[in-house]
PDB file of C-alpha atoms and ligand atoms in Angstrom:
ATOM      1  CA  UNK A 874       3.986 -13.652  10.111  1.00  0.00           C
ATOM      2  CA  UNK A 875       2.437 -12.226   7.214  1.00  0.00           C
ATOM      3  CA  UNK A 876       0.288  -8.675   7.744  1.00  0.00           C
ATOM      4  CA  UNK A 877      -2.482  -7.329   6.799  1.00  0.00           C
ATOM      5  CA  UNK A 878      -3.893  -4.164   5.874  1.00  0.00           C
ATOM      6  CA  UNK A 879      -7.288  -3.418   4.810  1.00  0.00           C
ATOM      7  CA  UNK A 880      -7.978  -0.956   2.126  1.00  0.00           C
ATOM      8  CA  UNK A 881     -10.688   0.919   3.419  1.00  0.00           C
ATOM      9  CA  UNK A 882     -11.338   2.500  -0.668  1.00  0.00           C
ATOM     10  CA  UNK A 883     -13.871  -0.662   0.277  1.00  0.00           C
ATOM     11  CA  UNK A 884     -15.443   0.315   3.796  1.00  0.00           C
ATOM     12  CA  UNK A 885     -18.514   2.119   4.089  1.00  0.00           C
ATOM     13  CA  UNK A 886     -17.631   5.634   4.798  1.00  0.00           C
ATOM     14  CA  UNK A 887     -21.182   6.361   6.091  1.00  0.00           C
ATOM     15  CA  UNK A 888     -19.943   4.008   9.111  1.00  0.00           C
ATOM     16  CA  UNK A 889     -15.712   4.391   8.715  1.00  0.00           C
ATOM     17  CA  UNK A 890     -15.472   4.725  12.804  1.00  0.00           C
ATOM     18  CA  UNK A 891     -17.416   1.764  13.450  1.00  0.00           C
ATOM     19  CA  UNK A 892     -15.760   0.045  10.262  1.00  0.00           C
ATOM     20  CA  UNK A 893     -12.457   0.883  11.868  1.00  0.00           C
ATOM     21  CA  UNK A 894     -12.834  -0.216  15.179  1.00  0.00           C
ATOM     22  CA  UNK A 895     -14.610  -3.809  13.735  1.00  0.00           C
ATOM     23  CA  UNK A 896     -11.019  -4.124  11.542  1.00  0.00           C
ATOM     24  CA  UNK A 897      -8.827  -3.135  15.311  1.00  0.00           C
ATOM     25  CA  UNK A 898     -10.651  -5.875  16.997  1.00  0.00           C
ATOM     26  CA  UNK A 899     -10.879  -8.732  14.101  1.00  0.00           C
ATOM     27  CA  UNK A 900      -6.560  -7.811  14.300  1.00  0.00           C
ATOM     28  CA  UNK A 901      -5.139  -6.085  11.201  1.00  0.00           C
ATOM     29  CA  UNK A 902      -1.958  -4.771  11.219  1.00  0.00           C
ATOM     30  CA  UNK A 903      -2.117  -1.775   9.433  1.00  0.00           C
ATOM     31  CA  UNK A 904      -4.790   0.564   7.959  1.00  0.00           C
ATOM     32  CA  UNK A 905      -4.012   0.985   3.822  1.00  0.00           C
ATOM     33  CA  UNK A 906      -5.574   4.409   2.720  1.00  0.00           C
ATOM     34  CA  UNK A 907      -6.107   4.854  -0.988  1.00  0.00           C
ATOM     35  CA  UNK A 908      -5.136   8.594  -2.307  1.00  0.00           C
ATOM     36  CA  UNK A 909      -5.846   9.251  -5.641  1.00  0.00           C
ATOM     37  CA  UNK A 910      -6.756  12.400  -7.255  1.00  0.00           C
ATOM     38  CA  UNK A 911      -8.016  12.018 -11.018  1.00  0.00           C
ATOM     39  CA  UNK A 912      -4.702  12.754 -12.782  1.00  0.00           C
ATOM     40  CA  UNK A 913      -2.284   9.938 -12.264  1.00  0.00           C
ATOM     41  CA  UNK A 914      -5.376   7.436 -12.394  1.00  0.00           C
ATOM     42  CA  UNK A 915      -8.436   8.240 -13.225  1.00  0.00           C
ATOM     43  CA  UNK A 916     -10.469   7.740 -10.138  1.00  0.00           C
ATOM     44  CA  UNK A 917     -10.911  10.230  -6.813  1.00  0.00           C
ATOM     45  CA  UNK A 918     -11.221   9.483  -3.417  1.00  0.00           C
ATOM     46  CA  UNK A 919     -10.303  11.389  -0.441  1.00  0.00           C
ATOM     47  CA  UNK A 920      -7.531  13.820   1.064  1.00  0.00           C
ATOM     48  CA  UNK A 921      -5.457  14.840   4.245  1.00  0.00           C
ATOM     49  CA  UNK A 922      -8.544  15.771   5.967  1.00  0.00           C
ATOM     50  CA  UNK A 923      -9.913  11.807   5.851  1.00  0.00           C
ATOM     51  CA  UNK A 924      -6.208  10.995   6.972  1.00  0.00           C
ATOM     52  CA  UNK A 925      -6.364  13.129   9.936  1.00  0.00           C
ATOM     53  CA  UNK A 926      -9.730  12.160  11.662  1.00  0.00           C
ATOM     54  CA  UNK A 927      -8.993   8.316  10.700  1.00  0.00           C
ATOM     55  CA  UNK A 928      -5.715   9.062  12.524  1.00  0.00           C
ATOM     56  CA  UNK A 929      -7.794  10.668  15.773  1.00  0.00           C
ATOM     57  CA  UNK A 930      -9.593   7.524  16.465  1.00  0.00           C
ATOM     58  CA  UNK A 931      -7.032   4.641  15.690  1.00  0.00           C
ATOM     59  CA  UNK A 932      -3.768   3.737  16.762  1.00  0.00           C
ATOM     60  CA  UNK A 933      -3.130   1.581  14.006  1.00  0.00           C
ATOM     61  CA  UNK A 934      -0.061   2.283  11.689  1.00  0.00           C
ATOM     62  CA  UNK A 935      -1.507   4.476   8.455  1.00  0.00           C
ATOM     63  CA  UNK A 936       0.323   3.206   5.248  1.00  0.00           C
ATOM     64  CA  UNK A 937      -0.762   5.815   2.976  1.00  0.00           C
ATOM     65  CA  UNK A 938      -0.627   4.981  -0.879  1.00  0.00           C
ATOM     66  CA  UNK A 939      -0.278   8.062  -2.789  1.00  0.00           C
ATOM     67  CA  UNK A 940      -1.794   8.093  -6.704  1.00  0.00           C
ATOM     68  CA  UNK A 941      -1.238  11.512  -7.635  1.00  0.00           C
ATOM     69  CA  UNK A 942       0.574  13.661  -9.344  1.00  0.00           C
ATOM     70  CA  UNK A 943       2.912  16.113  -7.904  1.00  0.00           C
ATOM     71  CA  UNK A 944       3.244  14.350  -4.787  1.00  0.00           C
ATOM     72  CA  UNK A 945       5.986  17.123  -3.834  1.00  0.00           C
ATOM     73  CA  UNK A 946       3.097  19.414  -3.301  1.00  0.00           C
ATOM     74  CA  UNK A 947       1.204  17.350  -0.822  1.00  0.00           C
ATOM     75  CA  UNK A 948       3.826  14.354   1.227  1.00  0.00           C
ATOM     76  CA  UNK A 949       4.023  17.060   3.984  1.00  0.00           C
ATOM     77  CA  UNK A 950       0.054  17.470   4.536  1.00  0.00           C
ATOM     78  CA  UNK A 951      -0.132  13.396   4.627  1.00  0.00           C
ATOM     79  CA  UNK A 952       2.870  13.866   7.379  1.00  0.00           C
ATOM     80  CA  UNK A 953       1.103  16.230   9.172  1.00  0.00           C
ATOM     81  CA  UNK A 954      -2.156  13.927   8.896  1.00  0.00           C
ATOM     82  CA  UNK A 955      -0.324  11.150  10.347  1.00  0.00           C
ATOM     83  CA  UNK A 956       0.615   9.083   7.392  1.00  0.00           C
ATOM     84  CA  UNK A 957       3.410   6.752   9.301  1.00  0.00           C
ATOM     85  CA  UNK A 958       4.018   4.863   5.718  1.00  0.00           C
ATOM     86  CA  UNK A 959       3.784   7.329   2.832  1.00  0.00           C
ATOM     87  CA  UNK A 960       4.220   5.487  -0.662  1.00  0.00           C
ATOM     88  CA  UNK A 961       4.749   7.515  -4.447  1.00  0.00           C
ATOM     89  CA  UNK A 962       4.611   5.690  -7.661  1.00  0.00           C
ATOM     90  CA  UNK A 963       7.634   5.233  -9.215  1.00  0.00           C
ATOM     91  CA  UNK A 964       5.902   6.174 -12.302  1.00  0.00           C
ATOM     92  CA  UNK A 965       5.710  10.046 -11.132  1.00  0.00           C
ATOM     93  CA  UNK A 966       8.942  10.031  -9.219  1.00  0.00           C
ATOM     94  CA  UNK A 967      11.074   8.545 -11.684  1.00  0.00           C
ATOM     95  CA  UNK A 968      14.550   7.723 -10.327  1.00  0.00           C
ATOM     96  CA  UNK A 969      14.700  10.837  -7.996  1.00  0.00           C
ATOM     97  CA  UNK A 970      14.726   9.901  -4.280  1.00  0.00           C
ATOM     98  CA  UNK A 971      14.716  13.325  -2.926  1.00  0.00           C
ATOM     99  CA  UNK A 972      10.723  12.706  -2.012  1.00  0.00           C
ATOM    100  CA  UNK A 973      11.964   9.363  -0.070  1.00  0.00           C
ATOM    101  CA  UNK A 974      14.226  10.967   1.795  1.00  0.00           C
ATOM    102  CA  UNK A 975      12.113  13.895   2.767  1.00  0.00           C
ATOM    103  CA  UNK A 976       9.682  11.120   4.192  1.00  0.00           C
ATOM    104  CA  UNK A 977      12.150   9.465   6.047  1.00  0.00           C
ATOM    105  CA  UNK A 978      13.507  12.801   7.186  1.00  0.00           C
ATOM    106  CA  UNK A 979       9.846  14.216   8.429  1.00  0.00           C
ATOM    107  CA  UNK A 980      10.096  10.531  10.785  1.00  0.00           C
ATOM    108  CA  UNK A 981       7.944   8.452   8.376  1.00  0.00           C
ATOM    109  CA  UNK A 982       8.236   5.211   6.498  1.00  0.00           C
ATOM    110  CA  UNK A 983       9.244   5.916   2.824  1.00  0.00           C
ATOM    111  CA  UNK A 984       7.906   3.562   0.475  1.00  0.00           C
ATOM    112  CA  UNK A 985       7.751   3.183  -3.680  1.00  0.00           C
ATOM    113  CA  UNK A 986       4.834   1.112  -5.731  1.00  0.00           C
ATOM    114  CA  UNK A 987       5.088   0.883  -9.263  1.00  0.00           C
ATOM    115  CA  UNK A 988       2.634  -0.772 -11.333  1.00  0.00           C
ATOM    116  CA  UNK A 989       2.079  -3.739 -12.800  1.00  0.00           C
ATOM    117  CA  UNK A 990       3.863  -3.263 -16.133  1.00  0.00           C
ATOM    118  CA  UNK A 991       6.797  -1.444 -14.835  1.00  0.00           C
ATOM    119  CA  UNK A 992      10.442  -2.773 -15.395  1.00  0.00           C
ATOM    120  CA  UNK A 993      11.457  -2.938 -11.245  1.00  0.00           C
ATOM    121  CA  UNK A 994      15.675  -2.895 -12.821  1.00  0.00           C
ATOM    122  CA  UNK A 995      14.624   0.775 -13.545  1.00  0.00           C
ATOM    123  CA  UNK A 996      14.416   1.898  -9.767  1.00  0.00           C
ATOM    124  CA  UNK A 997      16.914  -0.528  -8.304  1.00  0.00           C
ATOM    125  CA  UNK A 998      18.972   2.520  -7.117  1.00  0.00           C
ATOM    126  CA  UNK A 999      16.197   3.883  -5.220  1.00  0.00           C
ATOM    127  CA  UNK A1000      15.789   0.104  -3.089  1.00  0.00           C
ATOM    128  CA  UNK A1001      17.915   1.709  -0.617  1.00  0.00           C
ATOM    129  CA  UNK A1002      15.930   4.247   0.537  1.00  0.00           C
ATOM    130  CA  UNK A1003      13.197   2.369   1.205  1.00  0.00           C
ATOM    131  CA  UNK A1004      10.903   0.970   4.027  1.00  0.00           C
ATOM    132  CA  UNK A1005       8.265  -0.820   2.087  1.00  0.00           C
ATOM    133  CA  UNK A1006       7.763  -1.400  -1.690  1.00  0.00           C
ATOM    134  CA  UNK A1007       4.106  -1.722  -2.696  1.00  0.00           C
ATOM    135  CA  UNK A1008       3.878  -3.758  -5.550  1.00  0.00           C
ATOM    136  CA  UNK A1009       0.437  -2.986  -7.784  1.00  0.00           C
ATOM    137  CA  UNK A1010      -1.175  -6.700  -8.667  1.00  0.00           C
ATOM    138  CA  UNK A1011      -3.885  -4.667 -10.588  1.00  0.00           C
ATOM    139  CA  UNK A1012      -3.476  -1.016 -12.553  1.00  0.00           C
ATOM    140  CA  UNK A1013      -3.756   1.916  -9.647  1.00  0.00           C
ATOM    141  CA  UNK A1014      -6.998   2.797  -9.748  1.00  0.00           C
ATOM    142  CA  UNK A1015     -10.074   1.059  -8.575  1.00  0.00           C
ATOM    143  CA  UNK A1016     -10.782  -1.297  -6.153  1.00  0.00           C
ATOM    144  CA  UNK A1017     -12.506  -4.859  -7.019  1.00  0.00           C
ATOM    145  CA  UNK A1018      -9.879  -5.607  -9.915  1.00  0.00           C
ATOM    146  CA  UNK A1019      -8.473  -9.350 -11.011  1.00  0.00           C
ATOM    147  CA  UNK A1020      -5.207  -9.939  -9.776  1.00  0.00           C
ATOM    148  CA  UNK A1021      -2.337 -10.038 -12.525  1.00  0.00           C
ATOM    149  CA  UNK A1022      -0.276 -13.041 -11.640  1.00  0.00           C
ATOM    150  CA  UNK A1023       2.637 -11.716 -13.750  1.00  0.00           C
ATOM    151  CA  UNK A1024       3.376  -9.093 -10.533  1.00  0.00           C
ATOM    152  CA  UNK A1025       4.652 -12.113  -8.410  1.00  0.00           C
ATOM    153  CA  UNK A1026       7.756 -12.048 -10.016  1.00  0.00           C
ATOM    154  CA  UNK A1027       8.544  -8.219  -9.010  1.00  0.00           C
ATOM    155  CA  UNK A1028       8.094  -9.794  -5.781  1.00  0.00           C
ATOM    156  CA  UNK A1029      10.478 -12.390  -6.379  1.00  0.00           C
ATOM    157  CA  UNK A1030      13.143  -9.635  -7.684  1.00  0.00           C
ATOM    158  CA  UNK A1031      12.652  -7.413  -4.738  1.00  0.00           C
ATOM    159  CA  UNK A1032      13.489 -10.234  -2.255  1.00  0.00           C
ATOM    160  CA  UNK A1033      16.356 -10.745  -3.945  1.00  0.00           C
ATOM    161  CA  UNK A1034      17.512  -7.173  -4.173  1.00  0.00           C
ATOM    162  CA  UNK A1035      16.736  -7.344  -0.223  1.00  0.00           C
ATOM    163  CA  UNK A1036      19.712 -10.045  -0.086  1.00  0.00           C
ATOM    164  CA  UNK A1037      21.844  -8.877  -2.430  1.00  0.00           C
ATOM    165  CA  UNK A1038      22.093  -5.217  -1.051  1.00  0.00           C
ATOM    166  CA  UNK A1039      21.218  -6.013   2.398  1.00  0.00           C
ATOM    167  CA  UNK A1040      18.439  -4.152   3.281  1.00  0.00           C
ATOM    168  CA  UNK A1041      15.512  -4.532   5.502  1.00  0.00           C
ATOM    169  CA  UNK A1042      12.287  -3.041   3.533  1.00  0.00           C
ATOM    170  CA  UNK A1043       9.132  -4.373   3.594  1.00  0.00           C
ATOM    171  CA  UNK A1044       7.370  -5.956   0.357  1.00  0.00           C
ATOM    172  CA  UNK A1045       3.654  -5.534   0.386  1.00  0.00           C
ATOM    173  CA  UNK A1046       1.002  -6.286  -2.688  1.00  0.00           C
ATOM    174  CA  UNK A1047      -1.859  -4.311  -3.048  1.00  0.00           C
ATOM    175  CA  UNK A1048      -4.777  -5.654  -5.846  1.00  0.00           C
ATOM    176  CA  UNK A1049      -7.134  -8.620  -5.751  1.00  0.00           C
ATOM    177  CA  UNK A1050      -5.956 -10.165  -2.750  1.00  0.00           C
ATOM    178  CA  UNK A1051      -8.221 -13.039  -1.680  1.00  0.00           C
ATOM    179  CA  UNK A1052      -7.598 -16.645   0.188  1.00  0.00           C
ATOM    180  CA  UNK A1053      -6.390 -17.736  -3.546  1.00  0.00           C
ATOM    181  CA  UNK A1054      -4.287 -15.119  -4.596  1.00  0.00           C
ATOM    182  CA  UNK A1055      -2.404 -14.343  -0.852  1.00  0.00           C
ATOM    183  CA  UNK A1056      -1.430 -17.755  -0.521  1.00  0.00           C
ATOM    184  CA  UNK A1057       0.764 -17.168  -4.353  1.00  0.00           C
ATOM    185  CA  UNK A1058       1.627 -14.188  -2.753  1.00  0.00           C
ATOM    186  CA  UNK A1059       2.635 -15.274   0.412  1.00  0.00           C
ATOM    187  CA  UNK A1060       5.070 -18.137  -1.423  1.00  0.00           C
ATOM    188  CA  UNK A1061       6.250 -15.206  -3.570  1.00  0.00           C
ATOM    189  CA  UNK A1062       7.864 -13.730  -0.191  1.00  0.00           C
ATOM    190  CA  UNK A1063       5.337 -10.780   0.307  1.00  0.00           C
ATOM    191  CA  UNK A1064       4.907  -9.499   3.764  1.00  0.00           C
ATOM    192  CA  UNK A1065       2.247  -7.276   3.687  1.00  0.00           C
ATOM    193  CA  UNK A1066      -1.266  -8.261   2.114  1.00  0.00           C
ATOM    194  CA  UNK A1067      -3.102  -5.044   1.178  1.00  0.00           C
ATOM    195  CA  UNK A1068      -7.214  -5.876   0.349  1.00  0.00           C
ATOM    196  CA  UNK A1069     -10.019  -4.653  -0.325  1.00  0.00           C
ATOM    197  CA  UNK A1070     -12.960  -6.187  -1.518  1.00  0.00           C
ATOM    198  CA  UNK A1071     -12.270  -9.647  -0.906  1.00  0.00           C
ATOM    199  CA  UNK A1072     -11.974  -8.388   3.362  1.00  0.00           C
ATOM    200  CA  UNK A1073     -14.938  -6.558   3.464  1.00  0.00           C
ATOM    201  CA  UNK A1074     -16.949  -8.942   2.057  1.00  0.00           C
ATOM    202  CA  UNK A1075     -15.940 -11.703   4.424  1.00  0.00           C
ATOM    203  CA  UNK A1076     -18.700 -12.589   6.535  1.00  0.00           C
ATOM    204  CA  UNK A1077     -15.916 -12.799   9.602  1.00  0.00           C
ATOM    205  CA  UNK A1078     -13.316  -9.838   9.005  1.00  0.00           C
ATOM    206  CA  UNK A1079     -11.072 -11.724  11.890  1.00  0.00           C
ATOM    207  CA  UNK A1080     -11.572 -15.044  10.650  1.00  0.00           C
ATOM    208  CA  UNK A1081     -11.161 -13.492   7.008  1.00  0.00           C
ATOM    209  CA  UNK A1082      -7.445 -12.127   7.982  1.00  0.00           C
ATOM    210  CA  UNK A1083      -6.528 -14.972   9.732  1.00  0.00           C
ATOM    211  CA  UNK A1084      -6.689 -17.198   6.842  1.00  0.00           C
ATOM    212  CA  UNK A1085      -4.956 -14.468   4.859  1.00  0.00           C
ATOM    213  CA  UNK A1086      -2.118 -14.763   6.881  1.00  0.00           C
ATOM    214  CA  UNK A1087      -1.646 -18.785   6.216  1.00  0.00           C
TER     215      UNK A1087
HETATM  216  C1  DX5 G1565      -6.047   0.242  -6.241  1.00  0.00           C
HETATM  217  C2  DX5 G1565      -5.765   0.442  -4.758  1.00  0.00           C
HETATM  218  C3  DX5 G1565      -5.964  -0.773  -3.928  1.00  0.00           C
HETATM  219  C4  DX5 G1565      -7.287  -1.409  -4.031  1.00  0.00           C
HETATM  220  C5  DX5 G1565      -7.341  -2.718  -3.295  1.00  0.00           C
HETATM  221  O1  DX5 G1565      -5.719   1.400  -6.921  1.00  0.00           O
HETATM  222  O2  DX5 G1565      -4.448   0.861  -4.572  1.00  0.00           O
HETATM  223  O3  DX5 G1565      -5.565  -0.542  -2.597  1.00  0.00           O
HETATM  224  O4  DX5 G1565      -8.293  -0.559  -3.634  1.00  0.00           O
HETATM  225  O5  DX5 G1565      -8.633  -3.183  -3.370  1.00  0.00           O
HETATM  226  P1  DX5 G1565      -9.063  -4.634  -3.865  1.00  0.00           P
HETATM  227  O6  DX5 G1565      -8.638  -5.583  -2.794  1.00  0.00           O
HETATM  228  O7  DX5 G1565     -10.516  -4.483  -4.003  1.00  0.00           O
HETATM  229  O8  DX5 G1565      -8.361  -4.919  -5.181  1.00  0.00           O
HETATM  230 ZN1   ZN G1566      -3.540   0.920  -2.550  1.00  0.00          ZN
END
């Protein structure tokens, strides 16, 4: 079945605990934690220190999705905060997979996004090394963007690298996710629906992710 992860770049961080606990009971899969740090996009939000005292009061899987420059500098503090996914862009990383492998080698999930306009032929080499590929359906950056359709057929290329190498990463989309846009997603072959908005606006979270799913 298709999972879900709630970006919480839309929860109320005056009430994150009790926003946390509301998404463990209505049954998401995995928490999605927005890092981005003014440089690679042009938007803040929070650090290692957020990551850690999330981590303290949920057992839900972190999936960590890194915006920032120099990720080198920071992957192990996001370890150590108890990131158990911890995605780079493909835009800073190039086709290096030294920072994948370090992931995978501190006993995390590795995992690449690239954005919307990004040619996915340039980092087939680094499929491979990879537990989950986060493909951007709106520019990293903000929350509350329109979902660019165009991204569904980066999904439809990664499933088939999946086959044709055969590996076992997970495909999630992250951007404008809604009833409308997860169901195109979902027929795309994506297994993880990241959102944002769209979930914490529902007036039943559980209800809200059910129908996400299909
Ligand atoms: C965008 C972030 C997303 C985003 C999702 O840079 O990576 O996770 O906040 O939020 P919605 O669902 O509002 O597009
Ligand atoms: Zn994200």
């Amino acid at each position: 079945m298709t999972k879900v992860a709630p970006s919480l770049l839309a929860a109320d961080f005056m009430h994150l605990a009790e926003q946390i606990i509301e998404l463990e009971k209505a049954g998401c899969d995995l928490l999605h934690l927005d890092i981005m740090d003014g440089h690679f996009v042009p938007n803040l939000s929070f650090g290692p220190f957020i990551v850690k005292q999330i981590n303290a009061i949920t057992d839900l899987p972190l999936d960590v999705h890194l915006m920032i420059a120099n990720p080198e500098k920071y992957i192990d503090r996001y370890l150590d905060a108890g990131a158990d996914y911890l995605t780079v862009h493909g835009e800073v990383i190039g086709a290096d997979p030294t920072l994948l492998k370090q992931i995978k080698s501190a006993g995390a999930k590795a995992g690449l996004s690239l954005n919307p306009d990004a040619d996915i032929m340039d980092y087939r080499d680094l499929f491979v090394h990879l537990d989950l590929f986060l493909v951007m359906s709106v520019y990293a950056g903000f929350g509350g963007q329109k979902f660019i359709e165009n991204v569904l057929e980066q999904v439809r290329k990664a499933v088939s690298f999946r086959d044709e190498m055969g590996l076992d990463f997970k495909i999630s989309i992250d951007g404008g996710i809604n009833l409308k846009t997860a169901a195109l997603a979902r027929q795309a072959g994506v297994d993880i629906l990241v959102a944002g908005t769209a979930l914490f606006s529902a007036a039943d979270i559980g209800h809200f992710i059910r129908e996400l799913r299909g």
